[in-house]
Amino acid sequence: MGAQIRVYRQKIASTTSTRKIFKAMELIATSRIGKARTRVAAAQPYANAITRAVSAVSSQSEIDHPLTTEHGEVRRAAVLVMTSDRGLAGSYSASALKKAEGLFEALRSEGKEIQAYLVGRKGQSYFDFRQRDYERVWTGNTDAPEFETAREVGEALLETFLKDHEDGGVDEIHIVYTKFRSMVVQEPAVLRLLPLEVVDEQVPQDGELLPLYEYEPEPEQVLDALLPRYIESRIFAAMLQASASELAARQRAMKSAGDNATELIKKYTRLRNTARQAEITQELSEIVAGADALNAS
């Protein structure tokens, strides 16, 4: 019995220590989620403004620009998959990878080759474990993305999009990321980045007319200047959404883990007390049996 009690004491001590780690990580995620949500809200006006500008140029000008023109035959597609650098975030990365796998299957069913680009170590580990190829990976700051990273990703994707197919170029680009809805709901989503699909969730879509512009220089030159910035802003907005989603998922996962640790401590405490009570009962029984034996002799 004494050995069993020691085992339960060790389990209680180790679980208590683990619970402290869970609680600390929950507090860290809680303190950072507010800043992440603020960054998402702050980046939205710029994304909306540049989206409206690109919408105006592309919809009011009859031009044949490589970034806005659908390819007659799509043979290869690039997919940017955003996951986390660290674990302990519940099913955050797994859900994004599951969404990416669904997109891969859909693209392959259409006869398209896939070039994968990854953001986050979890995505890199997923591909490495399955010995699957990917073009490039960016890691190190998924929970606090920087615009320079988004710019680097955008330049890499734009470069491969403008290449000829024979040189390894792609005909379209997709982004798989996790959209932040609330502290409870984060949804994996797919966005086709190129050829251009103008998406502005904050602008009413019920027939609102865009302003008419006269362009100086020509619309082609305007698009040449605007579209790289548009791509960077869309990628950065997706990274910010993914960052807020990751922190919210981690906060929720750590709270759940802490609650489970508390229940486990209660369970081990009950088992320890039961073992202690059984040990005391056994000792009393031995004392009484010894006294009865002495009296009988």
PDB file of N, CA, C and O in Angstrom, residues 54-92:
ATOM      1  N   VAL A  54      -8.071  48.154 -57.458  1.00  0.00           N
ATOM      2  CA  VAL A  54      -7.838  47.122 -58.459  1.00  0.00           C
ATOM      3  C   VAL A  54      -9.142  46.748 -59.149  1.00  0.00           C
ATOM      4  O   VAL A  54      -9.174  46.505 -60.365  1.00  0.00           O
ATOM      5  N   SER A  55     -10.238  46.715 -58.386  1.00  0.00           N
ATOM      6  CA  SER A  55     -11.544  46.418 -58.974  1.00  0.00           C
ATOM      7  C   SER A  55     -11.919  47.440 -60.035  1.00  0.00           C
ATOM      8  O   SER A  55     -12.401  47.096 -61.116  1.00  0.00           O
ATOM      9  N   ALA A  56     -11.675  48.707 -59.702  1.00  0.00           N
ATOM     10  CA  ALA A  56     -12.027  49.771 -60.645  1.00  0.00           C
ATOM     11  C   ALA A  56     -11.223  49.663 -61.930  1.00  0.00           C
ATOM     12  O   ALA A  56     -11.765  49.765 -63.033  1.00  0.00           O
ATOM     13  N   VAL A  57      -9.928  49.436 -61.809  1.00  0.00           N
ATOM     14  CA  VAL A  57      -9.076  49.366 -62.996  1.00  0.00           C
ATOM     15  C   VAL A  57      -9.430  48.155 -63.849  1.00  0.00           C
ATOM     16  O   VAL A  57      -9.568  48.242 -65.077  1.00  0.00           O
ATOM     17  N   SER A  58      -9.576  46.999 -63.204  1.00  0.00           N
ATOM     18  CA  SER A  58      -9.798  45.765 -63.958  1.00  0.00           C
ATOM     19  C   SER A  58     -11.195  45.688 -64.556  1.00  0.00           C
ATOM     20  O   SER A  58     -11.391  45.096 -65.616  1.00  0.00           O
ATOM     21  N   SER A  59     -12.187  46.295 -63.890  1.00  0.00           N
ATOM     22  CA  SER A  59     -13.562  46.183 -64.387  1.00  0.00           C
ATOM     23  C   SER A  59     -13.924  47.275 -65.386  1.00  0.00           C
ATOM     24  O   SER A  59     -14.818  47.089 -66.219  1.00  0.00           O
ATOM     25  N   GLN A  60     -13.230  48.416 -65.347  1.00  0.00           N
ATOM     26  CA  GLN A  60     -13.584  49.533 -66.219  1.00  0.00           C
ATOM     27  C   GLN A  60     -12.630  49.695 -67.396  1.00  0.00           C
ATOM     28  O   GLN A  60     -12.768  50.624 -68.177  1.00  0.00           O
ATOM     29  N   SER A  61     -11.664  48.793 -67.514  1.00  0.00           N
ATOM     30  CA  SER A  61     -10.703  48.884 -68.608  1.00  0.00           C
ATOM     31  C   SER A  61     -10.676  47.564 -69.354  1.00  0.00           C
ATOM     32  O   SER A  61     -10.553  46.504 -68.736  1.00  0.00           O
ATOM     33  N   GLU A  62     -10.812  47.635 -70.639  1.00  0.00           N
ATOM     34  CA  GLU A  62     -10.760  46.423 -71.461  1.00  0.00           C
ATOM     35  C   GLU A  62      -9.311  46.166 -71.850  1.00  0.00           C
ATOM     36  O   GLU A  62      -8.851  46.521 -72.930  1.00  0.00           O
ATOM     37  N   ILE A  63      -8.592  45.547 -70.931  1.00  0.00           N
ATOM     38  CA  ILE A  63      -7.175  45.273 -71.157  1.00  0.00           C
ATOM     39  C   ILE A  63      -6.916  43.792 -70.952  1.00  0.00           C
ATOM     40  O   ILE A  63      -7.669  43.101 -70.264  1.00  0.00           O
ATOM     41  N   ASP A  64      -5.859  43.335 -71.566  1.00  0.00           N
ATOM     42  CA  ASP A  64      -5.460  41.934 -71.441  1.00  0.00           C
ATOM     43  C   ASP A  64      -4.192  41.885 -70.609  1.00  0.00           C
ATOM     44  O   ASP A  64      -3.082  41.970 -71.122  1.00  0.00           O
ATOM     45  N   HIS A  65      -4.374  41.773 -69.289  1.00  0.00           N
ATOM     46  CA  HIS A  65      -3.239  41.769 -68.365  1.00  0.00           C
ATOM     47  C   HIS A  65      -3.014  40.341 -67.870  1.00  0.00           C
ATOM     48  O   HIS A  65      -3.971  39.625 -67.561  1.00  0.00           O
ATOM     49  N   PRO A  66      -1.761  39.886 -67.776  1.00  0.00           N
ATOM     50  CA  PRO A  66      -1.504  38.487 -67.392  1.00  0.00           C
ATOM     51  C   PRO A  66      -2.034  38.119 -66.017  1.00  0.00           C
ATOM     52  O   PRO A  66      -2.330  36.950 -65.759  1.00  0.00           O
ATOM     53  N   LEU A  67      -2.189  39.081 -65.110  1.00  0.00           N
ATOM     54  CA  LEU A  67      -2.644  38.764 -63.765  1.00  0.00           C
ATOM     55  C   LEU A  67      -4.161  38.730 -63.632  1.00  0.00           C
ATOM     56  O   LEU A  67      -4.680  38.284 -62.616  1.00  0.00           O
ATOM     57  N   THR A  68      -4.864  39.214 -64.661  1.00  0.00           N
ATOM     58  CA  THR A  68      -6.324  39.222 -64.590  1.00  0.00           C
ATOM     59  C   THR A  68      -6.969  38.368 -65.660  1.00  0.00           C
ATOM     60  O   THR A  68      -8.199  38.246 -65.691  1.00  0.00           O
ATOM     61  N   THR A  69      -6.177  37.761 -66.520  1.00  0.00           N
ATOM     62  CA  THR A  69      -6.705  36.984 -67.635  1.00  0.00           C
ATOM     63  C   THR A  69      -6.673  35.499 -67.310  1.00  0.00           C
ATOM     64  O   THR A  69      -5.642  34.970 -66.876  1.00  0.00           O
ATOM     65  N   GLU A  70      -7.815  34.832 -67.505  1.00  0.00           N
ATOM     66  CA  GLU A  70      -7.883  33.387 -67.291  1.00  0.00           C
ATOM     67  C   GLU A  70      -7.086  32.664 -68.372  1.00  0.00           C
ATOM     68  O   GLU A  70      -7.141  33.019 -69.547  1.00  0.00           O
ATOM     69  N   HIS A  71      -6.330  31.646 -67.961  1.00  0.00           N
ATOM     70  CA  HIS A  71      -5.598  30.837 -68.912  1.00  0.00           C
ATOM     71  C   HIS A  71      -6.548  29.859 -69.601  1.00  0.00           C
ATOM     72  O   HIS A  71      -7.463  29.316 -68.975  1.00  0.00           O
ATOM     73  N   GLY A  72      -6.319  29.674 -70.884  1.00  0.00           N
ATOM     74  CA  GLY A  72      -7.171  28.745 -71.616  1.00  0.00           C
ATOM     75  C   GLY A  72      -7.060  27.330 -71.097  1.00  0.00           C
ATOM     76  O   GLY A  72      -8.050  26.595 -71.009  1.00  0.00           O
ATOM     77  N   GLU A  73      -5.848  26.927 -70.735  1.00  0.00           N
ATOM     78  CA  GLU A  73      -5.616  25.583 -70.203  1.00  0.00           C
ATOM     79  C   GLU A  73      -4.763  25.700 -68.949  1.00  0.00           C
ATOM     80  O   GLU A  73      -3.629  26.158 -68.990  1.00  0.00           O
ATOM     81  N   VAL A  74      -5.342  25.297 -67.819  1.00  0.00           N
ATOM     82  CA  VAL A  74      -4.630  25.348 -66.549  1.00  0.00           C
ATOM     83  C   VAL A  74      -3.966  23.996 -66.318  1.00  0.00           C
ATOM     84  O   VAL A  74      -4.637  22.992 -66.103  1.00  0.00           O
ATOM     85  N   ARG A  75      -2.642  23.971 -66.381  1.00  0.00           N
ATOM     86  CA  ARG A  75      -1.909  22.703 -66.251  1.00  0.00           C
ATOM     87  C   ARG A  75      -1.202  22.572 -64.910  1.00  0.00           C
ATOM     88  O   ARG A  75      -0.939  21.469 -64.468  1.00  0.00           O
ATOM     89  N   ARG A  76      -0.893  23.683 -64.265  1.00  0.00           N
ATOM     90  CA  ARG A  76      -0.173  23.608 -62.993  1.00  0.00           C
ATOM     91  C   ARG A  76      -0.675  24.713 -62.064  1.00  0.00           C
ATOM     92  O   ARG A  76      -0.894  25.844 -62.508  1.00  0.00           O
ATOM     93  N   ALA A  77      -0.854  24.379 -60.787  1.00  0.00           N
ATOM     94  CA  ALA A  77      -1.349  25.339 -59.805  1.00  0.00           C
ATOM     95  C   ALA A  77      -0.424  25.358 -58.594  1.00  0.00           C
ATOM     96  O   ALA A  77       0.097  24.318 -58.174  1.00  0.00           O
ATOM     97  N   ALA A  78      -0.216  26.544 -58.060  1.00  0.00           N
ATOM     98  CA  ALA A  78       0.546  26.700 -56.813  1.00  0.00           C
ATOM     99  C   ALA A  78      -0.437  26.852 -55.662  1.00  0.00           C
ATOM    100  O   ALA A  78      -1.454  27.540 -55.784  1.00  0.00           O
ATOM    101  N   VAL A  79      -0.121  26.203 -54.537  1.00  0.00           N
ATOM    102  CA  VAL A  79      -0.972  26.266 -53.348  1.00  0.00           C
ATOM    103  C   VAL A  79      -0.110  26.678 -52.164  1.00  0.00           C
ATOM    104  O   VAL A  79       0.872  25.996 -51.834  1.00  0.00           O
ATOM    105  N   LEU A  80      -0.467  27.793 -51.532  1.00  0.00           N
ATOM    106  CA  LEU A  80       0.209  28.263 -50.327  1.00  0.00           C
ATOM    107  C   LEU A  80      -0.591  27.800 -49.119  1.00  0.00           C
ATOM    108  O   LEU A  80      -1.760  28.184 -48.957  1.00  0.00           O
ATOM    109  N   VAL A  81       0.016  26.974 -48.267  1.00  0.00           N
ATOM    110  CA  VAL A  81      -0.668  26.397 -47.102  1.00  0.00           C
ATOM    111  C   VAL A  81      -0.105  27.037 -45.839  1.00  0.00           C
ATOM    112  O   VAL A  81       1.102  27.001 -45.594  1.00  0.00           O
ATOM    113  N   MET A  82      -0.989  27.609 -45.016  1.00  0.00           N
ATOM    114  CA  MET A  82      -0.570  28.286 -43.789  1.00  0.00           C
ATOM    115  C   MET A  82      -0.925  27.438 -42.577  1.00  0.00           C
ATOM    116  O   MET A  82      -2.101  27.138 -42.336  1.00  0.00           O
ATOM    117  N   THR A  83       0.109  27.041 -41.814  1.00  0.00           N
ATOM    118  CA  THR A  83      -0.069  26.318 -40.562  1.00  0.00           C
ATOM    119  C   THR A  83       0.717  27.049 -39.477  1.00  0.00           C
ATOM    120  O   THR A  83       1.191  28.164 -39.692  1.00  0.00           O
ATOM    121  N   SER A  84       0.866  26.416 -38.319  1.00  0.00           N
ATOM    122  CA  SER A  84       1.565  27.055 -37.206  1.00  0.00           C
ATOM    123  C   SER A  84       3.003  26.554 -37.105  1.00  0.00           C
ATOM    124  O   SER A  84       3.351  25.507 -37.644  1.00  0.00           O
ATOM    125  N   ASP A  85       3.826  27.316 -36.404  1.00  0.00           N
ATOM    126  CA  ASP A  85       5.196  26.887 -36.114  1.00  0.00           C
ATOM    127  C   ASP A  85       5.233  25.943 -34.922  1.00  0.00           C
ATOM    128  O   ASP A  85       6.071  25.045 -34.858  1.00  0.00           O
ATOM    129  N   ARG A  86       4.331  26.157 -33.959  1.00  0.00           N
ATOM    130  CA  ARG A  86       4.338  25.365 -32.731  1.00  0.00           C
ATOM    131  C   ARG A  86       3.026  24.600 -32.593  1.00  0.00           C
ATOM    132  O   ARG A  86       2.022  24.929 -33.206  1.00  0.00           O
ATOM    133  N   GLY A  87       3.078  23.575 -31.760  1.00  0.00           N
ATOM    134  CA  GLY A  87       1.886  22.777 -31.501  1.00  0.00           C
ATOM    135  C   GLY A  87       1.086  23.330 -30.340  1.00  0.00           C
ATOM    136  O   GLY A  87       1.102  24.528 -30.055  1.00  0.00           O
ATOM    137  N   LEU A  88       0.394  22.439 -29.640  1.00  0.00           N
ATOM    138  CA  LEU A  88      -0.445  22.799 -28.495  1.00  0.00           C
ATOM    139  C   LEU A  88      -1.502  23.831 -28.881  1.00  0.00           C
ATOM    140  O   LEU A  88      -1.792  24.766 -28.124  1.00  0.00           O
ATOM    141  N   ALA A  89      -2.055  23.671 -30.082  1.00  0.00           N
ATOM    142  CA  ALA A  89      -3.111  24.573 -30.556  1.00  0.00           C
ATOM    143  C   ALA A  89      -4.320  23.777 -31.023  1.00  0.00           C
ATOM    144  O   ALA A  89      -5.019  24.192 -31.946  1.00  0.00           O
ATOM    145  N   GLY A  90      -4.544  22.636 -30.409  1.00  0.00           N
ATOM    146  CA  GLY A  90      -5.695  21.821 -30.788  1.00  0.00           C
ATOM    147  C   GLY A  90      -5.567  21.308 -32.215  1.00  0.00           C
ATOM    148  O   GLY A  90      -4.506  20.883 -32.655  1.00  0.00           O
ATOM    149  N   SER A  91      -6.661  21.403 -32.935  1.00  0.00           N
ATOM    150  CA  SER A  91      -6.710  20.894 -34.313  1.00  0.00           C
ATOM    151  C   SER A  91      -6.459  21.990 -35.341  1.00  0.00           C
ATOM    152  O   SER A  91      -6.811  21.822 -36.513  1.00  0.00           O
ATOM    153  N   TYR A  92      -5.852  23.109 -34.914  1.00  0.00           N
ATOM    154  CA  TYR A  92      -5.664  24.246 -35.825  1.00  0.00           C
ATOM    155  C   TYR A  92      -4.926  23.842 -37.101  1.00  0.00           C
ATOM    156  O   TYR A  92      -5.438  23.995 -38.216  1.00  0.00           O
TER     157      TYR A  92
END
